[in-house]
Coordinates of C-alpha atoms in Angstrom, one line a residue:
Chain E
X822 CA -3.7 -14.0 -21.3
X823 CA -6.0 -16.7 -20.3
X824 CA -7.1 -15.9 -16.8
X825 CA -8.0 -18.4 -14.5
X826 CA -7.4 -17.0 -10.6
X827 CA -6.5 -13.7 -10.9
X828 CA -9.1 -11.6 -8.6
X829 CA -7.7 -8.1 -8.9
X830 CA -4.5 -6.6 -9.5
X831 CA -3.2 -3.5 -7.3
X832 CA -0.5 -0.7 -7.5
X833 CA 0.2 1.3 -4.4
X834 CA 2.6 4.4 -4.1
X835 CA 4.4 5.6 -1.2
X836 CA 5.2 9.2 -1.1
X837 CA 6.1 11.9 1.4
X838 CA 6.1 16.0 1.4
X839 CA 9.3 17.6 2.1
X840 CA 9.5 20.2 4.8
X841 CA 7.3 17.7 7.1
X842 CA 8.1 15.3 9.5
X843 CA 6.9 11.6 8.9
X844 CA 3.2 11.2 10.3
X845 CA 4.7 9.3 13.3
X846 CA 7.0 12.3 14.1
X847 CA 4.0 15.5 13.1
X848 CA 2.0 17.3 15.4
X849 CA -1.8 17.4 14.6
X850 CA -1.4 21.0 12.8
X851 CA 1.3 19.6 10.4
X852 CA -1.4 16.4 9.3
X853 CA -4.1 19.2 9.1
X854 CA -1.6 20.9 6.5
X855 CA -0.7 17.8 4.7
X856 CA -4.4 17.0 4.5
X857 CA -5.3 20.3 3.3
X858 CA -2.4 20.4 1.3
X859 CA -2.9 17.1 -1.2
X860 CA -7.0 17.6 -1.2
X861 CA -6.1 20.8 -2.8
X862 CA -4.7 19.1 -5.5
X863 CA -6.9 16.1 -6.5
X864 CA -10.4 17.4 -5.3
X865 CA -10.7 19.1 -9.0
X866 CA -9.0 16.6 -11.2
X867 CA -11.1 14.1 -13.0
X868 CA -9.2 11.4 -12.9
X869 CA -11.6 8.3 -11.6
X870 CA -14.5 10.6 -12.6
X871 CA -13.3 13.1 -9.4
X872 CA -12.4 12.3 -5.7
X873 CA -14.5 12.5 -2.6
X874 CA -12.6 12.9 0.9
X875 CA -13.5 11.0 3.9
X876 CA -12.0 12.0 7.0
X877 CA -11.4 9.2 9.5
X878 CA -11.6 10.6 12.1
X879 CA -15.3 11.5 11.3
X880 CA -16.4 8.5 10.3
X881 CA -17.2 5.6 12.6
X882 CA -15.7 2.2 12.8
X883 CA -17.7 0.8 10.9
X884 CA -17.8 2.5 8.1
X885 CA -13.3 2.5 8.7
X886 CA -13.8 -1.3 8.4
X887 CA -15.4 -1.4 5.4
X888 CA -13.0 0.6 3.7
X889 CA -11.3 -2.1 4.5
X890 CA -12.7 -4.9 3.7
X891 CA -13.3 -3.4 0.5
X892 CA -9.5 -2.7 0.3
X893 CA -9.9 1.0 -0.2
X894 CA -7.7 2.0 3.0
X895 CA -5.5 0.0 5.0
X896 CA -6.3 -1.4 8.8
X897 CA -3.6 1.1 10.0
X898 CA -5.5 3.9 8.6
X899 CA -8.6 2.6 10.3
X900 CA -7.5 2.5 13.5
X901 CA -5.4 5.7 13.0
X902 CA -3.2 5.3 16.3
X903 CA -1.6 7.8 15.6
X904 CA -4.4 10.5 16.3
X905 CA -4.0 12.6 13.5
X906 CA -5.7 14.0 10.9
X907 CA -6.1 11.4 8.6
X908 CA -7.9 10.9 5.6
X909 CA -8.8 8.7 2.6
X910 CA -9.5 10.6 -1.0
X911 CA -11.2 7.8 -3.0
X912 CA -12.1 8.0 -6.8
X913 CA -15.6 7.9 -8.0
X914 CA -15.0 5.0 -9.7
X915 CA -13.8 3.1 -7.1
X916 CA -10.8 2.2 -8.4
X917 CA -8.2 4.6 -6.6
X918 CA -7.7 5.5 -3.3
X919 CA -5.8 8.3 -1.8
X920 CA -4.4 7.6 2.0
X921 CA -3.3 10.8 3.8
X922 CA -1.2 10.3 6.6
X923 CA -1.1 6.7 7.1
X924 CA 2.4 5.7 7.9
X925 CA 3.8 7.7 4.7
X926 CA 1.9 11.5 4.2
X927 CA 0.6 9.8 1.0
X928 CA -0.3 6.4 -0.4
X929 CA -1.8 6.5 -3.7
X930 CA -3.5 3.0 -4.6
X931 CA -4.9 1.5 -8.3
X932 CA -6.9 -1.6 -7.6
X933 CA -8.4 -3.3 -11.2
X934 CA -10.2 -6.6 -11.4
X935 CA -7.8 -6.6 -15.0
X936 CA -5.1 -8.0 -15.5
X937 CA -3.1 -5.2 -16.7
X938 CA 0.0 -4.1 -14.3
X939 CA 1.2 -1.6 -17.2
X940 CA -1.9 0.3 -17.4
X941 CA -2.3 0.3 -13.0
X942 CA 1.0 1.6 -13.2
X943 CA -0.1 4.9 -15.7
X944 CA -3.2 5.4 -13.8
X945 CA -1.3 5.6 -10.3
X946 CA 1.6 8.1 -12.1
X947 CA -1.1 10.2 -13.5
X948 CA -1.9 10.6 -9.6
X949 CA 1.8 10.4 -8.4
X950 CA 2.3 13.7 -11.2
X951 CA -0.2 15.9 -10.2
X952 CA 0.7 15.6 -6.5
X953 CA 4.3 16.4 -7.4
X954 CA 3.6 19.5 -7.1
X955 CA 3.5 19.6 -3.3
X956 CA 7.5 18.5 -3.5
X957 CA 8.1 14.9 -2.6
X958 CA 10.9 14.3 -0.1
X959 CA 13.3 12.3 -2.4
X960 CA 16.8 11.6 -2.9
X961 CA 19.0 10.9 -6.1
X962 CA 20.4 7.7 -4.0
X963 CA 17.6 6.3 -2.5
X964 CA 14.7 7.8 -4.8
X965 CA 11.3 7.9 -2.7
X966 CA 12.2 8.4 0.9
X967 CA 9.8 6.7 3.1
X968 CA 8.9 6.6 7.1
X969 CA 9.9 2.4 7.0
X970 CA 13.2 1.5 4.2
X971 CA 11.1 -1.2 3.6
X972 CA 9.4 1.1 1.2
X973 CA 12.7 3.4 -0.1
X974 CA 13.1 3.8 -3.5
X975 CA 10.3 3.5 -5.6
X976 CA 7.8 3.3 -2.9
X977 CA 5.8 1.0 -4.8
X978 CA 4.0 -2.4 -4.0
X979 CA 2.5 -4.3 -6.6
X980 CA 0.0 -6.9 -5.7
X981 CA -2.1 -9.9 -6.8
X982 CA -4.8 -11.1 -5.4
X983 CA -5.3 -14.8 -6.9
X984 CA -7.7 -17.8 -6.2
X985 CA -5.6 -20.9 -6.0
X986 CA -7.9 -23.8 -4.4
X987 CA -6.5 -26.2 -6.6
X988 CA -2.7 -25.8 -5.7
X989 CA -3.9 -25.7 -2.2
X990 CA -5.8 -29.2 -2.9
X991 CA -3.0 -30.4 -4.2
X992 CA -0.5 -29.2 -0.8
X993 CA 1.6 -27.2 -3.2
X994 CA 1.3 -24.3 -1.2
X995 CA 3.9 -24.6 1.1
X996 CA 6.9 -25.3 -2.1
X997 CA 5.6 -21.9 -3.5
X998 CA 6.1 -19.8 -0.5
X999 CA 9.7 -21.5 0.0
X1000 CA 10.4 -20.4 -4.0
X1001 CA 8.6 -16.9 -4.2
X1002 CA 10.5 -16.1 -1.0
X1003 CA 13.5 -17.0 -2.6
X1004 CA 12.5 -14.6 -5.5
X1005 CA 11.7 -11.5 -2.8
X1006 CA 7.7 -12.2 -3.7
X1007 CA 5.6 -12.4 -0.4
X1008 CA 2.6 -14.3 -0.7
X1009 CA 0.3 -14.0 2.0
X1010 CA -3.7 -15.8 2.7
X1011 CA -5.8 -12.9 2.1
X1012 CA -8.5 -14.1 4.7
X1013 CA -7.6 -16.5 7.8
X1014 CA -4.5 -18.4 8.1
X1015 CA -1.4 -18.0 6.4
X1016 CA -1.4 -21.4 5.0
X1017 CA -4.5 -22.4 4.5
X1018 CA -6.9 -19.0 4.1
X1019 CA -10.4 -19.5 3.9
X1020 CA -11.6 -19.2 0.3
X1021 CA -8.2 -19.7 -1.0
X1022 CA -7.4 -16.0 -1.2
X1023 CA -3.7 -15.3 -1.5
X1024 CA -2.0 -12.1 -2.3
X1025 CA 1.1 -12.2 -4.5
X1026 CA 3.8 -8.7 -3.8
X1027 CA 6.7 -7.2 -4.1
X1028 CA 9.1 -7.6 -0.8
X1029 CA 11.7 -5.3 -2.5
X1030 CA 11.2 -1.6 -3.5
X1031 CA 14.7 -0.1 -4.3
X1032 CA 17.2 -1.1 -6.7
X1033 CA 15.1 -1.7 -9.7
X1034 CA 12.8 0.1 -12.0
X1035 CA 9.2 0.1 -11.3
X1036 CA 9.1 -1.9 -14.9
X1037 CA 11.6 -4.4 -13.6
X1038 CA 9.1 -4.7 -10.1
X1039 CA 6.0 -5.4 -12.3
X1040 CA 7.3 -7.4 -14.8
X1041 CA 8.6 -10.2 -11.5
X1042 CA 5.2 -10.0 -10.0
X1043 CA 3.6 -10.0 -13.0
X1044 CA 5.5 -13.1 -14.3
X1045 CA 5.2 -14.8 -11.0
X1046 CA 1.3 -14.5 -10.8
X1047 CA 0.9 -15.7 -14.7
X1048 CA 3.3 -18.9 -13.9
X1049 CA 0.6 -19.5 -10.6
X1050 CA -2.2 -18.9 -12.6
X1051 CA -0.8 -21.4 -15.5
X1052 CA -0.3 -24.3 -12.9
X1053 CA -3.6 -23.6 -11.2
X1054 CA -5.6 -23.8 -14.4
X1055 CA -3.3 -27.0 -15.6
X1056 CA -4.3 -28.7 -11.9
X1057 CA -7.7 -27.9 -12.0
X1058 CA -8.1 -29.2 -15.0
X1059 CA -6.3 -32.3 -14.1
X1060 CA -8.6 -32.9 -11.2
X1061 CA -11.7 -32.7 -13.1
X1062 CA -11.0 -35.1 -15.6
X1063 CA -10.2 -37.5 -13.0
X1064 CA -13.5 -38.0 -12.2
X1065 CA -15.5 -35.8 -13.4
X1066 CA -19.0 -36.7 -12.4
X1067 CA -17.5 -36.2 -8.5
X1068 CA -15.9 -33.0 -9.4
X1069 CA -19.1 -31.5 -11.1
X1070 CA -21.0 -33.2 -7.9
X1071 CA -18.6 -31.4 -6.0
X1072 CA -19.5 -27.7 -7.3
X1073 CA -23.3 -28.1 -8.2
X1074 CA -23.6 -29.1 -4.0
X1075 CA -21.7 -25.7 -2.5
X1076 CA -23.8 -24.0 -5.3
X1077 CA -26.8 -25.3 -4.0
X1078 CA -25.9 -24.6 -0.4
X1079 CA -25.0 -20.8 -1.6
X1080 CA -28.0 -20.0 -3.3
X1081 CA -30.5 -21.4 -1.2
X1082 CA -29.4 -21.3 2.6
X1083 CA -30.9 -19.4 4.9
X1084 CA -27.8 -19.0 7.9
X1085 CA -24.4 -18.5 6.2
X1086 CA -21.4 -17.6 8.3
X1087 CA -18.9 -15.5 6.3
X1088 CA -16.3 -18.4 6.2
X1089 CA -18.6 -20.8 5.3
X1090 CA -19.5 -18.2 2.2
X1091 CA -16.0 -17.9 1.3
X1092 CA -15.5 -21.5 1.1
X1093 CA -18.7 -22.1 -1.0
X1094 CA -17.3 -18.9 -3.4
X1095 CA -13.8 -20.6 -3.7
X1096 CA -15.8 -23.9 -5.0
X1097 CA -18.8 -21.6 -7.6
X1098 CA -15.3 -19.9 -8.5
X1099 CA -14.0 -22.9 -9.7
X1100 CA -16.9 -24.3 -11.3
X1101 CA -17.1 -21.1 -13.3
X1102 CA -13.9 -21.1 -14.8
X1103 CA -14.2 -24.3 -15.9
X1104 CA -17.6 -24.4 -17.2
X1105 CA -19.8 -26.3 -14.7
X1106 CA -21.7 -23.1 -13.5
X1107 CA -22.9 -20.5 -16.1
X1108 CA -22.8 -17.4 -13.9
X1109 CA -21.9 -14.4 -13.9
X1110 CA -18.1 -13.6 -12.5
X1111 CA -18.8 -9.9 -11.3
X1112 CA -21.8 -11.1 -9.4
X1113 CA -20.1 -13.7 -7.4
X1114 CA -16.8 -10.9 -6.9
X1115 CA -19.7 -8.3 -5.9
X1116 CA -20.8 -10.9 -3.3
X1117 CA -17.8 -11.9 -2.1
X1118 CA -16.9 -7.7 -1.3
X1119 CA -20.6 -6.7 0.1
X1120 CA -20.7 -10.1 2.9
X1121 CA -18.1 -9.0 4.9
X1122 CA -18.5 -8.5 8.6
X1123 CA -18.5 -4.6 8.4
X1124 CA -19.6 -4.0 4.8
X1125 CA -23.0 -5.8 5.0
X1126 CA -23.6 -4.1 8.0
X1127 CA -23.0 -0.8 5.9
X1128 CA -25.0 -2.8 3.4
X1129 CA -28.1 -2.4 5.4
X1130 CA -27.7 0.4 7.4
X1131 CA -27.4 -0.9 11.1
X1132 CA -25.1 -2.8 13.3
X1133 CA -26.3 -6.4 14.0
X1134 CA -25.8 -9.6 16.4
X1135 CA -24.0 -12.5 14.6
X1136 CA -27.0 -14.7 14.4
X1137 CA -28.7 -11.6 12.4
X1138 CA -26.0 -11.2 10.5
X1139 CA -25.6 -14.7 9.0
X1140 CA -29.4 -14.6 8.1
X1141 CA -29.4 -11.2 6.4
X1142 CA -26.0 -12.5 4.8
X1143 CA -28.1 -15.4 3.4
X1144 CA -30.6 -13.1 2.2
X1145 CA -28.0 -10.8 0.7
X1146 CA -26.8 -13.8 -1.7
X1147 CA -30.1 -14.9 -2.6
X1148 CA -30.9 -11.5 -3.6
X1149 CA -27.8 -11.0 -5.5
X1150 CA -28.6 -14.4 -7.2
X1151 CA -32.1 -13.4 -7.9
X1152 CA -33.6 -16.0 -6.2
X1153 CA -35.6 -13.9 -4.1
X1154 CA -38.4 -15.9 -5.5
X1155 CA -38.2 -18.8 -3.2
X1156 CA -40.2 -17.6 -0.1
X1157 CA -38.9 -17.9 3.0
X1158 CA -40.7 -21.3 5.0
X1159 CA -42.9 -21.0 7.7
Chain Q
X1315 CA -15.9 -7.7 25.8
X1316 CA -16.7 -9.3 22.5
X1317 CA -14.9 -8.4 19.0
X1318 CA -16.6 -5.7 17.6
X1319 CA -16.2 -6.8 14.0
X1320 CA -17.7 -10.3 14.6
X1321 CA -19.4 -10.2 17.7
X1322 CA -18.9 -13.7 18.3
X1323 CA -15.4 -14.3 20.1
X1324 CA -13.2 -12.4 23.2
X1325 CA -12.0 -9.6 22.0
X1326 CA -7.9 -9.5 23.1
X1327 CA -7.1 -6.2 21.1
X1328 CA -7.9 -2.7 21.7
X1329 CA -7.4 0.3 20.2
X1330 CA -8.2 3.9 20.8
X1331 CA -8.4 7.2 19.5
X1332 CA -9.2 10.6 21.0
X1333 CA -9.0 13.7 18.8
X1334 CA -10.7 17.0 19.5
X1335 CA -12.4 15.0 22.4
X1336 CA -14.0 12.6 20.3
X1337 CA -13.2 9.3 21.4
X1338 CA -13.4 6.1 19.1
X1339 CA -12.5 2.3 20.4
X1340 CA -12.2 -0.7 18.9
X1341 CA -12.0 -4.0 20.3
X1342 CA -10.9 -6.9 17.9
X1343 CA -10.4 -10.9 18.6
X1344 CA -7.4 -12.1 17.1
X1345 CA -8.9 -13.9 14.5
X1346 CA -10.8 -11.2 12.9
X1347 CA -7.4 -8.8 13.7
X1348 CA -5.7 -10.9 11.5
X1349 CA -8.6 -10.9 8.7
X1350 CA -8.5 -7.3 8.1
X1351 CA -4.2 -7.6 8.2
X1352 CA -4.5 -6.0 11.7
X1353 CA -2.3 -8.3 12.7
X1354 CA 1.8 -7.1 13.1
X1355 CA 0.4 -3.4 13.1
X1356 CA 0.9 -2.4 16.6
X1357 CA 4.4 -2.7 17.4
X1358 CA 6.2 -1.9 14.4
X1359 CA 6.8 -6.1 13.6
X1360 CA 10.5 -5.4 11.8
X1361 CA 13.5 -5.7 14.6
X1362 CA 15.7 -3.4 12.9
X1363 CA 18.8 -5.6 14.8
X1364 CA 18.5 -8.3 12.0
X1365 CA 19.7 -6.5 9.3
X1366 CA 22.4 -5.1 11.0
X1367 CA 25.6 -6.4 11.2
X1368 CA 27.8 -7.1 14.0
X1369 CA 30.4 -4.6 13.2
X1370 CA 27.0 -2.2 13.0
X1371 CA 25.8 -3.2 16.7
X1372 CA 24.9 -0.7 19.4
X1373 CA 27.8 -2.9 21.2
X1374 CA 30.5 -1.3 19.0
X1375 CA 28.6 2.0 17.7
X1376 CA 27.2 3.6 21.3
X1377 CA 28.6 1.4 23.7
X1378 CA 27.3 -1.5 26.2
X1379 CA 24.9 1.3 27.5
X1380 CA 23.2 2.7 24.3
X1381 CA 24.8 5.5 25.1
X1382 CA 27.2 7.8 22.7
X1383 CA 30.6 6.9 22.5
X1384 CA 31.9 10.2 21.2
X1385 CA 35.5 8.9 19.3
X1386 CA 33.5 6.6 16.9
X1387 CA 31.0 8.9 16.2
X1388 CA 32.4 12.1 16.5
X1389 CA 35.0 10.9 13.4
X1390 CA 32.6 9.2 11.7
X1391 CA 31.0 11.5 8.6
X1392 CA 27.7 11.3 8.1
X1393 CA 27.6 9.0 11.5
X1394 CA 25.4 11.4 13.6
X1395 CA 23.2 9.7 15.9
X1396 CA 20.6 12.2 16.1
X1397 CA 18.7 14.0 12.9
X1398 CA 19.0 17.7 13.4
X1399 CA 15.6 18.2 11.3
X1400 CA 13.3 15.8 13.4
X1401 CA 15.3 14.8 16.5
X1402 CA 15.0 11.2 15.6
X1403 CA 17.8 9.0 17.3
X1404 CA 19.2 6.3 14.9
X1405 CA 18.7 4.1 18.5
X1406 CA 15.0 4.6 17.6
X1407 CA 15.0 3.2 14.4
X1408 CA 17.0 0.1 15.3
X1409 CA 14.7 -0.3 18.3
X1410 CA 11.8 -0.9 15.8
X1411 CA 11.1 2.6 15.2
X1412 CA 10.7 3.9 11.3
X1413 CA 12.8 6.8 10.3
X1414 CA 11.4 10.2 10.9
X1415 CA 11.8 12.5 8.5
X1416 CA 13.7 12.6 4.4
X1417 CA 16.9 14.3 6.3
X1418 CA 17.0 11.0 8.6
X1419 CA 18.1 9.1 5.2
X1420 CA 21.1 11.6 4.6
X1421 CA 21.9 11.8 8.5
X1422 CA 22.4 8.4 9.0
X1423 CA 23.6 7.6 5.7
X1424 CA 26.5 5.2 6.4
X1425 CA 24.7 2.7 8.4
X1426 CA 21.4 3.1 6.3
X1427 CA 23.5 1.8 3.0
X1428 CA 24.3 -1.3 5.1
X1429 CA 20.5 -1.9 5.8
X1430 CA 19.0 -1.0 2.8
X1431 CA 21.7 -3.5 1.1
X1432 CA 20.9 -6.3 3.4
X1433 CA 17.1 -5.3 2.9
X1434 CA 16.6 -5.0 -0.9
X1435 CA 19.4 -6.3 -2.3
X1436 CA 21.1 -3.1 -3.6
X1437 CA 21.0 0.0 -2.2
X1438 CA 20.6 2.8 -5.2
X1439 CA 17.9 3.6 -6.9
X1440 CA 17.0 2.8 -10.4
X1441 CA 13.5 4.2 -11.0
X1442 CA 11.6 7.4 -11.8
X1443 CA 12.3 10.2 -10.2
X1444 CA 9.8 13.5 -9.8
X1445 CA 10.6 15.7 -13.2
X1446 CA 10.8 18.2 -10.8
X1447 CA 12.3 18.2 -7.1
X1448 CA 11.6 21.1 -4.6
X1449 CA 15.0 21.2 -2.8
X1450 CA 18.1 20.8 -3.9
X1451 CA 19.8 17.6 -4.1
X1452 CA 20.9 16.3 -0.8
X1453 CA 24.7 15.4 -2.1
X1454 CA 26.5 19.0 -1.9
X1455 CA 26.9 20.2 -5.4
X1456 CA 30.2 20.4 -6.7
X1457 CA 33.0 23.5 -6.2
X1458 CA 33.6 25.0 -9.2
X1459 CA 36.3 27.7 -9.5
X1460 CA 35.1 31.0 -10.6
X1461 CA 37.5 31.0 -13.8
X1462 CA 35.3 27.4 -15.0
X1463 CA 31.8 29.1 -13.9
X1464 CA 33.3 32.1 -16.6
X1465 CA 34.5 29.9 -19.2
X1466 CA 31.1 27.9 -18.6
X1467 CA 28.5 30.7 -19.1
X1468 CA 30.6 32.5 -21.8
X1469 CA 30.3 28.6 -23.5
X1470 CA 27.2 27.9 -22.8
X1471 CA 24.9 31.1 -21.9
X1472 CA 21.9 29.8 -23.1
X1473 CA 22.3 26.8 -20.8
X1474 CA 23.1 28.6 -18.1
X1475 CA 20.6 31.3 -18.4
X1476 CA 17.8 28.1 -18.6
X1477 CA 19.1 26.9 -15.6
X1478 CA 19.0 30.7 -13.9
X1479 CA 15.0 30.4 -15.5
X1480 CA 14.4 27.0 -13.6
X1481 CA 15.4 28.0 -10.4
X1482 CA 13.3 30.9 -10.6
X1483 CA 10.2 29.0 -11.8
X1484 CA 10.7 26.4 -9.1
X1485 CA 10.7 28.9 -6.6
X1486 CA 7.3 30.4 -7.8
X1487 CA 6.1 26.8 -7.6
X1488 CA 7.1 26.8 -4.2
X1489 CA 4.8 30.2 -3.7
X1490 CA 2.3 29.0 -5.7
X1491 CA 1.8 25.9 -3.3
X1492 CA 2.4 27.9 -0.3
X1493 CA -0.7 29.8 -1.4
X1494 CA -2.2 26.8 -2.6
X1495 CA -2.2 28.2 -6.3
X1496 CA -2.2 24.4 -7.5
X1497 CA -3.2 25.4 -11.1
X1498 CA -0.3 28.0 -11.4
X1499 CA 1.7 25.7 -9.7
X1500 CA 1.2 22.5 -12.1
X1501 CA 1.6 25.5 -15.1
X1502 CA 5.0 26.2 -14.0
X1503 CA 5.8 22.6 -13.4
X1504 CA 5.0 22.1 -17.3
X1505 CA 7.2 25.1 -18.3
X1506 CA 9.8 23.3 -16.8
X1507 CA 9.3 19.9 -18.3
X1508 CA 9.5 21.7 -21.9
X1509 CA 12.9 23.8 -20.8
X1510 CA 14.2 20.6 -20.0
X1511 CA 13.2 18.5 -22.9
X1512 CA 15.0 21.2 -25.1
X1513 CA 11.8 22.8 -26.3
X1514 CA 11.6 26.5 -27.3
X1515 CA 9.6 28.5 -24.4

């Protein structure tokens, strides 16, 4: 399939241990079991090249935040209200993440940049099977029980994160909310406002876990995302031929800005991405994808701070974000004036 | 106090954490709670009330106080209004709360089917299922009368006497995990799979 927006594709699993309360309902000891419990499974397996456990309540908030910014846990986990013991088991290749007693005992999560729900899907049941062991709390009628019904059934949310800049252009936004909704698909901006995000980062899911087959699931967000991703390529394409000198114009200038600015806020950044995005796919900027998607994960508020090692003042920030891109560009050649 | 995550705005959320005396805060400005999906997390967001139907309200159920009203429920199987297992009220679900424990699903069955209908569309499960389940199913089996359990094992022994093996096996798994034997536990788990799918053992 000819992919124009899709940024990454995700699979998360809900599941629960019999014999335990949910987390919002278990004392500290029971999370310390649970904890115990499912590390004792996964921290030999090689799937994802092996596991390594961080404990949340160890690690400080800024190092939480990155996790999620990186979409490796989930705020909730983060901020672990709850006060228990929590934890995060993430795979060495950074592709699956194991939540321990976020609002379900376990959420097991495949996120790919490849478009390839089927093969998410095996990778997460490889997970899902070894931890089977540990007896899921389940139900002929209802299938996976989960802390919110929201989840029941097959405890499974399938997302898409897509880049749809030209359908926002274009004020179609608003129509496909009204028609996915009607369809049980939430789409939601990934950064910023709802209707307008910054960079033009939505994410396609699943609002409806029980009374289909996980196939069934995929194959509706899977079709959903590929009829997006068909219109945004056809209006992009539109738009350029219109007037294409404008267009390129249009592209080369936010490139220009990206690569050579020495202050960049994070939404300005994301802005300037959603354009080099753009001129990328349709053949204005010869660049590398994977470098602009590594960018657009290591400027975040939290994870560039990570980055580098030390908390800093906004006005740091934006200059060592600057940096950052340059760097990642490889135009670290261009000194620095004065 | 400024947003910890940005440092730039007011921060107007605040969370907390103490465990085993270590404290941990964090102060977030709506803007930036909304940019790491913070946003609807405090609070659980769903009112439970929508997706229940008037004939369903705590009006008609409990009474205008919330509190029990003992013919109604009393009569009503599968109607109880607390879970024995975790103590969760069905109140505190429809207040917002989530449900508490697997038994909460059985417990409140009849007014969960109206929910889950309202919520998903259809209420019964179509997908996988683990190839192995710890506890027995929550639906109580069904009486048999001793003469069929004769005429079934003299029938089908060998069926029976796999089924006699699985129970045993699962209840090593259950050992195995107790004493976090994960290998001989996944072992087991495999044994089973081939009983099931007919091979010879």
């Amino acid at each position: 399939m000819k992919n124009t927006s899709i940024i990454s594709e995700r699979i998360r699993l809900a599941r629960n241990l019999e014999g335990y309360p949910f987390p919002a309902r278990m004392s500290y000891h029971e999370s310390e079991e649970v904890v115990d419990k499912v590390w004792g499974v996964i921290k030999d397996t090689d799937i994802g090249g092996g596991f390594s456990l961080t404990l949340i309540n160890d690690s400080d908030m800024n190092d939480r935040l990155s996790l999620v910014e990186t979409h490796m846990i989930s705020p909730e986990l983060a901020a672990n209200e709850r006060r228990l013991c929590a934890a995060a088991a993430i795979s060495k290749d950074g592709q699956i993440s194991i939540m321990i007693n976020e609002e379900d005992h376990i959420r097991i999560q495949v996120i790919r940049k490849e478009v390839d729900l089927d093969n998410i899907l095996v990778t997460a049941q490889k997970v899902d099977k070894l931890l089977e062991v540990l007896g899921y709390a389940v139900n002929s009628e209802y299938g996976y029980l989960t802390a919110c019904p929201t989840n029941v059934g097959t405890g499974m949310r399938v997302s898409v994160m897509m880049h749809l800049p030209a359908l926002v252009m274009t004020k179609q936004m608003s129509g496909i909310f009204e028609s996915c909704n009607r369809l049980n698909i939430e789409v939601r901006g990934l950064y910023g406002e709802h209707s307008n995000p910054d960079g033009n980062m939505f994410q396609i899911s699943n609002r409806v876990t029980l009374g289909q087959t996980e196939e069934e699931f995929i194959a509706l967000v899977g079709r959903i995302s590929e009829q997006l991703d068909q219109r945004e390529s056809d209006i992009r394409e539109r738009i350029y031929k219109q007037d294409k000198v404008a267009f390129e114009d249009k592209i080369c200038r936010s490139y220009g800005v990206f690569s050579n600015a020495r202050i960049m806020s994070g939404k300005e950044a994301l802005n300037l991405i959603s354009d080099i995005r753009m001129g990328i796919t349709l053949g204005i900027l010869d660049l590398p994808m994977d470098v602009v998607d590594e960018i657009m994960s290591l400027i975040q508020t939290a994870t560039i701070q990570k980055y580098v090692g030390r908390e800093m003042e906004i006005n740091e920030r934006d200059m060592v974000r600057a940096d950052v891109i340059r760097d990642k560009l490889n135009l670290t050649a261009v000194k620095k004036e004065g | 106090m400024l947003c910890q995550r940005c440092g730039e705005r007011q921060a107007t959320f605040h969370y907390q954490q103490n465990v085993n005396g270590k404290k941990t805060e964090l102060y977030l400005c709506e803007q930036c709670r909304k940019e790491i999906g913070m946003d609807g997390f405090s609070g659980n967001s769903l009112n439970w009330n929508d997706f229940f139907g008037v004939f369903d309200s705590p009006l008609s159920l409990f009474g205008g106080n919330g509190g029990m009203s003992s013919e109604r429920v009393g009569v009503q199987k599968n109607n109880a209004y607390v879970c024995e297992y975790c103590g969760m009220r069905f109140e505190d679900f429809r207040n917002g709360g989530n449900l508490g424990c697997g038994h909460c699903y059985e417990t409140f069955k009849e007014r969960l089917d109206g929910v889950l209908k309202r919520l998903h569309g259809g209420n019964r499960h179509k997908g996988r299922l683990p190839e192995i389940s710890m506890e027995e199913p929550l639906e109580k089996p069904k009486t048999i009368d001793e003469e069929e359990v004769v005429e079934m094992k003299e029938n089908n022994e060998q069926v029976a006497c796999q089924e006699t093996n699985i129970i045993e096996l699962k209840s090593k798994i259950k050992k195995a995990v107790a004493s976090e034997e994960y290998e001989e536990a996944a072992r087991l788990r495999d044994i089973i799979r081939r009983i099931e799918a007919g091979e010879e053992i």
